[in-house]
Coordinates of N, CA and C in Angstrom, one line a residue:
M30 N -41.6 -9.0 -9.4 CA -40.3 -9.3 -8.8 C -40.7 -10.4 -7.5
N31 N -40.2 -11.6 -7.8 CA -40.7 -12.5 -7.1 C -40.0 -12.4 -5.8
S32 N -40.3 -13.8 -4.9 CA -39.6 -13.4 -3.3 C -38.0 -14.0 -3.6
R33 N -37.7 -15.0 -4.2 CA -36.4 -15.5 -4.6 C -35.7 -14.6 -4.4
E34 N -36.1 -12.8 -6.0 CA -35.1 -12.3 -6.4 C -35.4 -11.5 -5.6
L35 N -36.5 -10.8 -4.9 CA -36.0 -9.9 -3.4 C -35.5 -10.5 -2.6
D36 N -35.0 -11.6 -2.1 CA -34.3 -12.7 -1.1 C -32.7 -11.8 -1.8
D37 N -32.5 -12.1 -2.6 CA -31.2 -12.2 -3.7 C -31.1 -10.4 -3.3
K38 N -31.7 -9.5 -3.9 CA -31.4 -8.3 -3.2 C -31.1 -7.6 -2.2
N39 N -31.8 -8.6 -1.1 CA -31.6 -7.5 0.4 C -30.0 -8.3 0.6
M40 N -29.7 -9.5 0.1 CA -28.3 -10.5 0.3 C -27.2 -9.2 0.1
M41 N -27.4 -8.8 -1.1 CA -26.3 -8.2 -1.9 C -26.4 -7.0 -1.2
S42 N -27.7 -6.2 -0.7 CA -27.3 -4.6 -0.4 C -26.7 -5.7 1.2
G43 N -27.0 -6.1 1.9 CA -26.2 -6.4 3.5 C -25.3 -5.8 2.9
V44 N -24.5 -7.2 2.2 CA -23.0 -8.0 1.6 C -22.6 -6.1 2.0
S45 N -22.8 -5.4 0.8 CA -22.2 -4.1 -0.2 C -21.7 -3.5 1.3
R46 N -23.1 -3.4 2.6 CA -23.1 -2.6 3.5 C -22.1 -2.5 4.5
T47 N -22.0 -4.2 4.6 CA -21.0 -5.1 5.6 C -19.7 -4.4 5.2
I48 N -18.9 -4.9 4.0 CA -17.9 -4.5 3.1 C -17.3 -2.7 3.3
R49 N -18.4 -1.6 3.4 CA -18.3 0.0 3.4 C -18.4 -0.5 4.7
I50 N -18.5 -1.0 6.1 CA -18.6 -0.2 7.1 C -16.8 -0.9 7.5
L51 N -16.9 -2.0 7.4 CA -15.0 -2.7 7.0 C -14.0 -1.7 6.7
E52 N -14.6 -1.0 5.6 CA -13.2 -0.4 4.5 C -13.1 1.0 4.9
V53 N -14.2 1.4 6.1 CA -14.1 3.3 6.6 C -13.3 3.0 8.0
L54 N -13.7 1.5 8.2 CA -12.6 1.2 9.7 C -11.9 0.9 9.5
S55 N -11.6 -0.1 8.2 CA -10.5 0.0 8.2 C -8.8 1.3 7.5
K56 N -9.9 2.3 7.6 CA -9.0 4.0 6.5 C -9.0 4.5 8.0
K57 N -10.6 5.0 9.0 CA -10.2 5.9 9.6 C -10.6 5.4 11.0
G58 N -9.5 3.8 11.2 CA -9.5 3.5 12.9 C -11.0 3.6 13.8
E59 N -10.5 4.2 14.7 CA -11.7 4.4 15.7 C -12.3 5.5 15.7
L60 N -13.6 5.1 15.4 CA -15.0 5.6 15.6 C -15.8 6.0 15.9
N61 N -16.6 6.6 16.6 CA -18.3 6.9 17.1 C -18.8 6.4 16.2
L62 N -19.8 6.4 17.0 CA -21.7 5.8 16.1 C -21.7 7.0 15.3
E63 N -22.1 8.0 15.6 CA -21.8 9.5 14.4 C -20.9 9.4 14.1
S64 N -19.5 9.2 13.5 CA -19.3 9.4 12.8 C -18.9 8.1 11.2
L65 N -19.6 7.2 12.1 CA -19.6 5.7 11.5 C -20.7 6.2 10.2
A66 N -21.5 6.8 11.0 CA -22.6 6.7 10.0 C -22.2 7.5 9.3
K67 N -22.0 8.8 9.2 CA -21.7 9.6 8.1 C -20.7 9.6 6.4
E68 N -19.5 8.5 7.6 CA -18.8 7.9 6.6 C -19.4 6.8 6.0
T69 N -20.4 6.3 5.9 CA -20.8 5.0 5.3 C -22.4 5.7 4.9
D70 N -22.8 6.6 5.5 CA -24.0 6.8 4.7 C -25.7 6.1 5.6
L71 N -25.2 5.8 6.2 CA -25.6 4.4 6.5 C -26.7 4.8 8.2
P72 N -28.2 5.1 8.4 CA -28.9 5.4 9.4 C -28.7 4.7 10.6
K73 N -28.5 5.3 11.8 CA -27.6 4.5 12.9 C -28.9 3.6 12.8
A74 N -30.1 3.4 12.9 CA -30.4 2.4 13.4 C -30.1 1.1 12.7
T75 N -29.5 1.2 11.5 CA -29.5 0.4 10.8 C -27.6 0.0 10.7
L76 N -27.3 0.7 11.4 CA -25.3 0.6 11.2 C -25.6 -0.1 12.7
L77 N -26.5 -0.2 13.3 CA -26.7 -0.7 15.0 C -26.2 -2.1 14.7
R78 N -27.5 -3.0 13.4 CA -27.6 -3.8 13.8 C -26.7 -4.6 12.5
F79 N -26.2 -3.7 11.4 CA -24.8 -5.0 11.3 C -23.2 -4.7 12.2
L80 N -23.7 -3.3 13.1 CA -21.8 -2.8 14.0 C -22.4 -4.3 15.0
A81 N -23.3 -4.9 15.2 CA -23.7 -5.8 16.4 C -23.0 -7.3 15.8
T82 N -24.2 -7.5 14.7 CA -23.3 -8.7 13.7 C -22.2 -8.8 14.0
L83 N -21.3 -7.6 13.6 CA -19.6 -7.9 13.5 C -19.4 -8.1 14.4
Q84 N -19.7 -7.8 15.3 CA -19.2 -7.3 16.9 C -19.1 -9.0 17.1
Q85 N -20.1 -9.4 16.9 CA -20.8 -11.6 17.6 C -19.6 -12.6 17.0
L86 N -19.6 -11.9 15.3 CA -18.5 -12.5 14.4 C -16.7 -12.2 15.1
G87 N -16.7 -10.8 16.0 CA -15.6 -10.7 16.2 C -14.7 -10.3 15.3
Y88 N -15.3 -9.5 14.1 CA -14.8 -8.9 13.6 C -14.2 -6.8 13.6
V89 N -15.1 -6.3 14.8 CA -15.6 -5.9 15.5 C -15.5 -5.3 16.3
F90 N -14.9 -4.3 17.4 CA -14.6 -4.0 18.8 C -15.2 -2.4 19.2
R91 N -16.1 -3.0 20.0 CA -16.8 -1.9 20.9 C -16.3 -1.4 22.0
D92 N -15.4 -0.2 22.4 CA -14.6 0.0 23.3 C -15.5 1.0 24.1
D93 N -15.0 1.0 26.2 CA -15.7 1.9 27.1 C -16.9 3.1 26.9
A94 N -16.0 3.9 25.1 CA -16.4 4.8 25.4 C -17.5 5.6 23.6
D95 N -17.8 3.9 23.5 CA -19.0 3.6 22.2 C -18.0 4.1 21.1
R96 N -16.6 3.7 21.2 CA -16.2 3.8 19.5 C -15.8 2.2 18.8
Y97 N -16.0 2.3 17.8 CA -16.3 0.9 17.3 C -14.8 0.8 16.6
S98 N -14.4 0.0 16.5 CA -12.5 0.0 15.3 C -12.9 -1.8 15.1
L99 N -11.7 -2.0 14.2 CA -11.2 -3.6 14.0 C -10.6 -4.1 14.4
T100 N -11.3 -5.4 14.9 CA -9.9 -6.2 15.5 C -8.9 -7.3 14.5
L101 N -7.9 -8.3 15.3 CA -7.5 -8.6 13.7 C -7.7 -9.2 13.7
R102 N -8.6 -9.9 13.6 CA -9.5 -11.0 13.0 C -9.8 -11.0 11.1
L103 N -9.7 -10.1 11.2 CA -10.1 -9.2 9.5 C -8.5 -9.7 9.2
F104 N -8.0 -9.2 9.5 CA -6.5 -9.4 9.2 C -6.0 -10.7 8.8
S105 N -6.1 -11.5 10.3 CA -6.1 -13.0 9.7 C -6.9 -13.8 8.9
V106 N -7.6 -12.9 8.3 CA -8.3 -13.8 7.5 C -7.4 -13.0 6.0
G107 N -7.2 -11.9 6.2 CA -6.6 -11.5 5.3 C -4.6 -12.2 5.0
S108 N -4.1 -11.6 6.0 CA -3.1 -12.7 6.3 C -2.5 -13.8 5.1
R109 N -4.4 -14.9 5.5 CA -3.7 -16.0 5.4 C -3.9 -16.3 3.3
A110 N -4.8 -15.6 3.1 CA -5.2 -15.0 1.5 C -4.1 -14.7 1.6
L111 N -3.0 -14.1 1.6 CA -1.5 -13.4 1.2 C -0.8 -14.6 1.3
S112 N -1.1 -15.0 2.1 CA 0.3 -16.0 2.8 C 0.2 -17.5 1.1
Q113 N -1.2 -17.5 0.6 CA -1.1 -18.1 -0.7 C -1.0 -17.6 -1.9
N114 N -0.8 -16.4 -2.0 CA -0.6 -16.3 -3.2 C 1.1 -16.1 -3.4
D115 N 1.0 -16.5 -4.7 CA 1.8 -17.0 -5.6 C 3.3 -15.7 -5.3
L116 N 3.1 -14.5 -6.0 CA 3.5 -13.6 -5.6 C 4.7 -13.5 -4.4
I117 N 3.5 -13.6 -2.8 CA 4.2 -13.2 -2.4 C 5.5 -14.2 -1.8
S118 N 4.5 -15.8 -2.3 CA 5.3 -16.8 -1.9 C 7.0 -16.7 -2.5
K119 N 7.1 -16.6 -3.9 CA 8.0 -15.9 -4.7 C 9.0 -14.7 -4.4
A120 N 8.3 -14.1 -4.3 CA 9.3 -12.7 -4.1 C 9.5 -12.5 -2.2
R121 N 9.4 -13.8 -1.1 CA 9.9 -14.1 0.2 C 11.5 -13.9 0.0
P122 N 12.0 -14.8 -0.6 CA 13.1 -15.0 -1.2 C 14.8 -14.2 -1.1
F123 N 14.3 -13.4 -2.3 CA 14.3 -12.0 -2.8 C 14.1 -11.0 -2.0
A124 N 13.0 -10.7 -1.5 CA 13.3 -9.6 0.0 C 14.1 -10.0 1.0
K125 N 14.2 -11.5 1.4 CA 14.9 -11.8 2.4 C 16.7 -11.4 2.4
K126 N 16.7 -12.1 1.1 CA 18.6 -11.8 0.3 C 18.6 -10.3 0.5
L127 N 17.5 -9.1 0.1 CA 18.0 -7.6 -0.2 C 17.9 -7.1 1.3
C128 N 17.1 -7.2 2.5 CA 17.2 -7.0 3.6 C 18.6 -7.6 4.4
K129 N 18.8 -9.3 3.7 CA 20.3 -8.8 4.6 C 21.3 -8.7 4.2
D130 N 21.7 -8.7 2.6 CA 22.6 -7.4 1.9 C 23.1 -6.4 2.3
L131 N 21.8 -5.4 2.0 CA 21.6 -4.2 3.0 C 21.7 -3.7 3.8
G132 N 21.0 -4.7 4.5 CA 20.3 -4.5 6.1 C 19.7 -3.9 6.7
E133 N 18.4 -2.9 5.9 CA 18.3 -2.3 6.4 C 16.0 -3.0 5.5
T134 N 15.6 -2.1 5.8 CA 13.7 -2.6 5.4 C 13.3 -2.6 4.1
V135 N 13.1 -3.9 3.6 CA 12.5 -4.5 2.6 C 11.1 -4.0 2.3
H136 N 10.6 -3.8 1.4 CA 8.9 -3.9 1.0 C 8.4 -4.3 -0.1
M137 N 7.6 -4.7 0.1 CA 7.3 -5.0 -1.9 C 5.5 -4.8 -1.7
G138 N 5.0 -3.6 -2.6 CA 3.9 -3.2 -2.5 C 2.8 -3.3 -3.7
I139 N 2.2 -3.6 -3.6 CA 1.4 -3.4 -4.9 C 0.1 -2.0 -5.5
L140 N -0.4 -2.3 -6.3 CA -1.2 -0.7 -6.6 C -2.9 -1.2 -6.8
E141 N -3.1 -0.7 -6.2 CA -4.6 -0.7 -5.5 C -5.8 0.8 -5.2
D142 N -6.1 0.5 -7.1 CA -6.9 2.3 -6.7 C -5.8 3.2 -7.1
N143 N -6.0 4.7 -6.1 CA -5.2 5.5 -6.4 C -3.8 5.2 -5.2
S144 N -3.7 4.3 -4.7 CA -3.0 4.1 -3.8 C -1.7 2.9 -3.4
A145 N -0.7 2.4 -2.9 CA -0.3 1.2 -3.4 C -0.6 0.5 -1.8
V146 N -0.3 -1.1 -1.6 CA 0.0 -1.7 -0.1 C 0.3 -2.0 -0.1
Y147 N 1.4 -2.2 1.3 CA 2.0 -3.3 1.6 C 1.9 -4.5 1.1
V148 N 2.1 -5.6 1.1 CA 1.9 -7.1 0.7 C 3.0 -7.9 1.5
L149 N 4.1 -6.9 2.1 CA 5.0 -7.9 1.9 C 6.5 -7.1 2.8
K150 N 6.9 -7.3 4.0 CA 8.1 -6.9 4.9 C 8.7 -7.2 5.1
E151 N 10.3 -7.1 4.7 CA 11.3 -7.6 6.2 C 12.0 -7.0 6.4
E152 N 11.5 -7.2 8.0 CA 12.4 -6.0 9.2 C 13.9 -6.1 9.3
S153 N 14.4 -5.2 9.5 CA 16.2 -4.9 9.3 C 16.4 -5.5 10.9
S154 N 17.5 -5.5 11.5 CA 17.9 -6.1 12.4 C 18.2 -5.3 13.0
Y155 N 18.6 -4.3 13.2 CA 18.9 -2.7 13.9 C 17.3 -2.5 15.1
T156 N 17.7 -1.8 15.8 CA 16.4 -1.8 17.1 C 15.5 -0.3 16.8
L157 N 16.8 0.7 15.6 CA 15.3 1.5 15.6 C 15.0 0.6 13.7
R158 N 13.9 0.3 14.1 CA 13.2 0.5 12.8 C 12.3 0.9 11.9
M159 N 11.3 0.9 11.0 CA 10.8 1.3 10.8 C 9.6 1.0 11.0
Y160 N 8.3 2.2 10.8 CA 7.7 1.7 12.1 C 6.8 1.3 10.3
S161 N 6.4 0.7 10.1 CA 5.3 0.1 8.8 C 4.7 -1.6 9.0
R162 N 3.7 -1.6 8.4 CA 3.7 -2.9 8.7 C 1.9 -3.8 7.0
V163 N 2.6 -4.8 7.2 CA 2.1 -5.5 5.6 C 0.6 -4.9 5.8
G164 N -0.4 -4.7 5.2 CA -1.2 -3.5 4.4 C -1.3 -2.8 4.4
K165 N -0.5 -1.6 4.8 CA -0.4 -0.4 5.6 C -0.5 0.2 3.9
V166 N -1.5 0.8 4.2 CA -1.6 2.1 2.8 C -1.1 3.1 2.7
I167 N -0.2 3.2 1.0 CA 0.9 4.4 1.1 C 0.4 5.2 0.1
P168 N 0.9 6.5 -0.1 CA 0.2 7.5 -1.4 C 1.4 7.1 -3.0
L169 N 0.2 7.4 -3.9 CA 1.8 6.8 -4.8 C 3.2 8.2 -5.3
Y170 N 2.3 9.3 -4.9 CA 2.9 10.2 -5.7 C 4.4 10.9 -5.0
C171 N 4.4 10.8 -3.8 CA 5.2 10.7 -2.3 C 6.2 9.7 -2.2
T172 N 6.1 8.2 -3.0 CA 6.9 7.5 -2.2 C 7.3 6.8 -3.5
A173 N 8.0 5.7 -3.1 CA 9.3 5.3 -4.4 C 8.4 3.7 -4.6
I174 N 8.0 3.9 -4.2 CA 6.7 2.4 -4.4 C 5.9 2.7 -5.3
G175 N 5.4 3.9 -4.8 CA 4.4 4.3 -5.7 C 4.3 5.1 -6.7
K176 N 5.8 6.0 -7.1 CA 6.1 6.3 -8.3 C 6.4 5.4 -9.9
I177 N 6.7 4.3 -8.8 CA 6.7 2.9 -9.9 C 5.9 3.1 -10.9
F178 N 4.5 3.1 -10.4 CA 3.0 2.5 -10.8 C 2.8 3.8 -11.5
L179 N 3.1 4.6 -11.2 CA 2.5 6.1 -11.5 C 3.7 6.4 -12.9
A180 N 4.8 5.4 -13.0 CA 5.5 5.9 -14.1 C 4.9 4.6 -15.3
E181 N 4.6 4.2 -14.9 CA 4.1 2.8 -16.1 C 2.7 3.3 -16.5
K182 N 1.7 4.3 -15.9 CA 0.5 5.2 -16.6 C 0.6 5.7 -17.4
S183 N -0.2 5.7 -18.4 CA -0.6 6.9 -19.5 C -0.5 7.8 -19.3
Q184 N -0.5 9.0 -19.7 CA -0.8 10.2 -19.8 C -2.2 10.6 -19.7
K185 N -3.5 9.6 -20.2 CA -4.4 9.4 -19.6 C -5.4 9.0 -18.2
E186 N -4.6 8.0 -17.8 CA -4.2 8.1 -17.2 C -3.5 8.8 -15.8
L187 N -2.5 9.4 -16.3 CA -2.3 9.9 -15.2 C -3.1 11.3 -14.4
D188 N -3.2 12.0 -15.7 CA -4.8 13.0 -15.8 C -5.8 12.5 -14.9
A189 N -6.1 11.7 -14.8 CA -7.3 10.5 -14.2 C -6.8 10.9 -12.9
Y190 N -5.7 10.0 -12.5 CA -5.1 10.3 -11.1 C -4.5 11.2 -10.5
L191 N -4.4 12.4 -11.2 CA -4.1 14.0 -10.7 C -5.7 15.0 -10.4
K192 N -6.1 14.5 -11.7 CA -7.7 14.6 -10.4 C -8.3 14.6 -9.7
A193 N -8.1 13.4 -9.5 CA -8.7 12.6 -8.1 C -7.8 12.8 -6.9
T194 N -6.5 13.6 -6.7 CA -5.5 12.8 -5.4 C -5.3 14.6 -5.6
V195 N -5.0 15.0 -4.2 CA -4.7 15.8 -4.1 C -3.5 16.0 -3.5
L196 N -2.0 16.6 -3.6 CA -0.6 16.1 -3.7 C -0.6 17.1 -2.2
K197 N -1.3 16.4 -0.8 CA -0.9 16.6 0.9 C 0.2 16.6 0.9
P198 N 1.4 18.2 1.4 CA 2.2 17.7 1.6 C 2.6 16.9 2.6
F199 N 3.4 15.8 3.5 CA 3.7 15.0 4.5 C 4.7 15.6 5.0
T200 N 5.8 16.7 4.1 CA 6.6 16.8 4.7 C 7.3 17.8 4.2
V201 N 8.9 19.0 4.6 CA 8.9 20.0 3.6 C 9.5 19.6 2.1
R202 N 9.8 18.0 1.8 CA 10.2 17.7 0.7 C 9.0 17.3 0.1
T203 N 8.0 17.1 0.0 CA 6.9 16.3 -0.7 C 7.2 17.2 -2.3
I204 N 6.5 16.6 -3.3 CA 6.4 16.6 -4.1 C 4.3 17.3 -4.4
K205 N 5.1 19.2 -4.8 CA 3.6 19.4 -4.6 C 3.0 20.2 -5.9
T206 N 3.3 19.9 -6.9 CA 3.3 19.7 -8.2 C 3.1 19.3 -9.0
R207 N 1.9 19.3 -10.4 CA 1.7 18.9 -11.3 C 3.0 18.2 -12.0
E208 N 3.6 19.8 -12.5 CA 4.9 19.7 -13.0 C 6.0 19.4 -12.7
A209 N 6.6 19.7 -11.7 CA 7.4 18.6 -10.6 C 7.1 17.0 -10.6
L210 N 5.7 16.4 -10.3 CA 5.7 14.6 -10.5 C 5.3 14.5 -12.0
M211 N 6.0 15.1 -12.7 CA 5.5 14.6 -14.2 C 6.9 14.4 -14.4
D212 N 8.2 15.6 -14.0 CA 9.2 14.6 -13.8 C 10.2 14.2 -12.8
Q213 N 9.4 13.6 -12.1 CA 10.1 12.7 -11.3 C 10.0 11.3 -12.4
L214 N 8.6 11.5 -12.3 CA 8.3 10.6 -13.5 C 9.1 9.6 -14.2
E215 N 9.1 10.5 -15.5 CA 10.0 10.7 -15.9 C 11.9 10.1 -16.1
L216 N 12.7 10.9 -15.1 CA 13.5 10.1 -15.0 C 13.2 9.2 -14.6
T217 N 11.9 8.6 -13.7 CA 12.0 7.1 -13.3 C 11.5 6.1 -14.0
R218 N 11.5 6.6 -15.4 CA 11.3 5.8 -16.5 C 12.4 5.9 -16.9
K219 N 13.4 6.6 -17.6 CA 14.4 6.6 -18.0 C 15.5 5.8 -16.9
R220 N 15.3 5.9 -15.5 CA 16.5 5.0 -14.4 C 16.0 3.8 -14.5
G221 N 14.6 3.4 -14.3 CA 14.3 1.9 -14.0 C 13.8 1.6 -12.7
W222 N 14.4 3.4 -11.8 CA 14.0 2.8 -10.3 C 13.4 4.3 -9.7
A223 N 12.4 4.2 -8.9 CA 12.5 5.6 -8.0 C 12.7 5.8 -6.7
I224 N 13.5 7.3 -5.8 CA 13.3 7.1 -4.8 C 12.7 8.2 -4.0
D225 N 12.3 8.2 -3.0 CA 11.7 9.0 -2.1 C 12.6 9.4 -1.0
D226 N 13.5 10.6 -1.4 CA 13.9 11.6 -0.8 C 13.3 12.1 0.7
Q227 N 13.0 11.3 1.4 CA 12.3 12.0 2.8 C 11.1 12.9 2.9
E228 N 10.5 12.3 1.3 CA 9.3 12.8 0.9 C 8.1 12.8 1.3
H229 N 7.8 11.5 2.1 CA 7.1 10.7 2.8 C 6.7 10.8 3.9
E230 N 8.1 10.6 4.8 CA 8.6 10.8 5.9 C 9.6 11.3 5.9
D231 N 9.7 12.1 7.3 CA 10.8 12.8 8.0 C 12.0 11.7 7.5
N232 N 13.7 12.4 7.5 CA 14.6 11.6 7.5 C 14.4 10.4 7.5
I233 N 13.6 9.9 6.4 CA 13.4 8.5 6.1 C 14.0 8.3 4.4
M234 N 15.2 7.7 3.4 CA 14.5 7.8 2.2 C 14.4 6.2 1.1
C235 N 13.8 6.3 0.6 CA 13.5 5.1 0.3 C 14.0 4.6 -1.4
I236 N 14.3 3.7 -1.8 CA 15.1 3.8 -3.6 C 13.7 2.3 -3.5
A237 N 13.4 2.4 -4.7 CA 12.5 0.8 -5.3 C 12.5 0.5 -6.7
A238 N 12.3 -0.5 -7.1 CA 12.4 -1.0 -8.6 C 10.7 -1.9 -8.9
P239 N 10.7 -1.4 -9.6 CA 9.6 -2.4 -10.5 C 9.4 -4.0 -10.7
I240 N 8.7 -4.7 -10.9 CA 9.0 -6.1 -10.2 C 7.2 -6.3 -11.8
R241 N 7.7 -7.1 -12.9 CA 7.2 -7.1 -13.9 C 6.2 -8.6 -13.8
D242 N 5.7 -8.9 -14.8 CA 5.3 -10.5 -15.0 C 5.5 -10.9 -16.3
Y243 N 4.5 -12.0 -16.6 CA 5.4 -12.6 -18.2 C 5.1 -11.8 -19.1
T244 N 3.7 -10.8 -19.1 CA 3.5 -10.1 -20.2 C 4.2 -8.6 -20.0
G245 N 5.2 -8.7 -19.2 CA 5.6 -7.0 -19.1 C 5.2 -6.1 -18.0
S246 N 3.8 -6.5 -17.5 CA 3.4 -5.2 -16.7 C 4.3 -5.2 -15.7
V247 N 3.6 -4.2 -14.8 CA 4.4 -4.3 -13.6 C 3.1 -4.1 -12.8
I248 N 3.5 -5.7 -12.0 CA 2.4 -6.3 -10.9 C 2.8 -5.7 -9.5
A249 N 4.2 -5.1 -8.9 CA 4.9 -5.0 -8.0 C 5.4 -3.8 -7.5
S250 N 5.9 -3.6 -6.3 CA 7.2 -2.9 -7.0 C 8.2 -3.3 -5.4
I251 N 9.2 -3.0 -5.5 CA 10.0 -3.7 -4.3 C 11.1 -2.6 -3.7
S252 N 11.2 -2.2 -2.4 CA 11.4 -0.7 -2.4 C 13.2 -1.6 -0.7
V253 N 13.9 -0.5 -0.5 CA 14.6 -0.8 0.2 C 14.7 0.9 1.2
S254 N 13.9 0.9 2.9 CA 14.5 2.0 3.0 C 15.6 2.3 4.0
W255 N 16.1 3.3 4.4 CA 17.3 3.5 5.4 C 16.5 4.8 6.3
P256 N 16.7 5.0 7.3 CA 16.7 5.9 7.5 C 18.4 6.7 7.3
L257 N 17.8 7.9 7.5 CA 18.7 9.3 6.8 C 20.1 8.7 7.5
F258 N 20.2 8.9 9.0 CA 22.2 9.2 9.4 C 21.8 7.2 9.2
R259 N 21.3 6.4 8.7 CA 22.2 5.2 8.5 C 23.0 5.1 7.0
F260 N 22.4 6.1 6.1 CA 22.3 5.9 4.5 C 23.8 6.1 4.4
N261 N 25.2 5.6 3.3 CA 25.9 5.9 3.6 C 25.9 6.5 1.1
K262 N 26.3 7.8 1.6 CA 25.8 8.2 0.1 C 26.6 7.7 -1.0
D263 N 28.2 6.7 -0.4 CA 29.2 6.2 -1.4 C 28.2 5.2 -1.6
D264 N 27.9 4.9 -0.9 CA 27.1 2.9 -1.4 C 25.4 3.2 -1.9
F265 N 25.1 4.4 -2.8 CA 24.3 4.1 -3.3 C 24.1 3.9 -4.8
E266 N 24.8 3.6 -5.4 CA 25.2 3.5 -6.6 C 25.5 1.6 -6.8
K267 N 25.7 1.3 -5.4 CA 26.2 -0.6 -5.0 C 24.4 -0.4 -5.0
A268 N 23.8 -0.2 -3.3 CA 22.4 -0.1 -3.1 C 21.2 -0.3 -4.6
T269 N 20.9 0.7 -5.3 CA 20.3 0.8 -6.1 C 20.5 -0.2 -7.2
R270 N 21.6 -0.3 -7.5 CA 21.7 -1.9 -8.1 C 21.5 -3.3 -7.9
E271 N 21.8 -3.1 -6.2 CA 21.2 -4.4 -5.8 C 19.7 -4.4 -6.0
I272 N 19.0 -3.7 -5.5 CA 17.6 -3.4 -5.5 C 17.3 -3.9 -6.8
M273 N 17.6 -3.3 -8.0 CA 17.5 -3.1 -9.5 C 17.6 -5.2 -9.7
D274 N 18.7 -5.5 -8.9 CA 18.6 -7.1 -9.5 C 17.8 -8.1 -9.0
S275 N 17.7 -7.3 -7.7 CA 16.5 -8.4 -6.8 C 15.0 -8.0 -8.2
A276 N 14.7 -7.2 -8.4 CA 13.4 -6.8 -8.9 C 13.3 -7.3 -9.7
N277 N 14.5 -7.7 -10.6 CA 14.8 -7.8 -11.9 C 14.8 -9.8 -11.8
G278 N 15.3 -9.7 -10.9 CA 15.6 -11.4 -10.0 C 13.8 -12.1 -10.2
L279 N 13.5 -12.1 -9.7 CA 11.6 -11.4 -8.9 C 10.9 -11.5 -10.4
S280 N 11.4 -10.7 -11.3 CA 10.3 -11.1 -12.3 C 10.3 -11.6 -12.9
Q281 N 12.0 -12.4 -13.4 CA 12.3 -13.2 -14.2 C 11.2 -14.6 -13.9
V282 N 11.6 -14.7 -12.4 CA 10.7 -16.1 -11.8 C 9.6 -15.7 -12.5
L283 N 9.0 -14.3 -12.9 CA 7.5 -14.6 -12.7 C 7.2 -14.4 -14.0
G284 N 8.3 -14.7 -15.3 CA 8.0 -15.0 -16.5 C 8.5 -13.8 -17.0
Y285 N 9.0 -13.4 -16.8 CA 9.1 -11.9 -17.5 C 10.5 -12.2 -18.3
S286 N 11.1 -11.5 -19.5 CA 11.6 -11.7 -20.2 C 12.1 -10.4 -21.2
T287 N 13.6 -10.2 -21.2 CA 13.6 -8.7 -21.5 C 13.4 -8.8 -23.2
D288 N 13.6 -10.1 -23.8 CA 12.5 -10.0 -24.7 C 11.5 -9.8 -26.0
I289 N 10.5 -9.6 -24.7 CA 9.2 -9.1 -24.8 C 9.0 -7.9 -25.4

């Protein structure tokens, strides 16, 4: 191996380690050096060098208790990337209208590995609001957005997902078995929308619908969330219809046609 190939290999190793550190901190929050070393499988001495550089660049913060966490600089970089994304810009008017018409918080999520990530949020005008943010990672099996993505998977893909996923109960209403999840996904396919009835958060209900691109593939999901005390069951059909209409309208803007 010549010197240039060695330099390239070292650079790639450094990049992969840096990304690993950032990913762990984004998922775990604040960690001390020992915990971070365990999570990243990096020696402490090596980890300290990388952390020092990330601190200098403004991506990592070290507090008085020697715990490390991400700064908002990384979020700023990600936000700029998202703002340039064609999907986000085209979805925003639909999300704003849906939020205005139904009066509640609207999210749009995309699939990322075995989870979903919020990429757009329109906040309700109520004082009591949803605790969520753009960039938040949510599970698939117990959220309305997540069920939309699962309902599109093949049986082989679902088997792989369930093999890699523990159906952790977030509330007493969380789906806990493969059979119950499969029943929910079948309903989702038939109805064209998904529901999270206090499965991820207590006293929060959510309805979601799929967003498709010109190929007919589901590339995102849009949802509306209600605190249970503000949801009128008599308005269920109307709300579901409006969410579906919004998702279908955005899908058409993205080139989807029911003739596909």
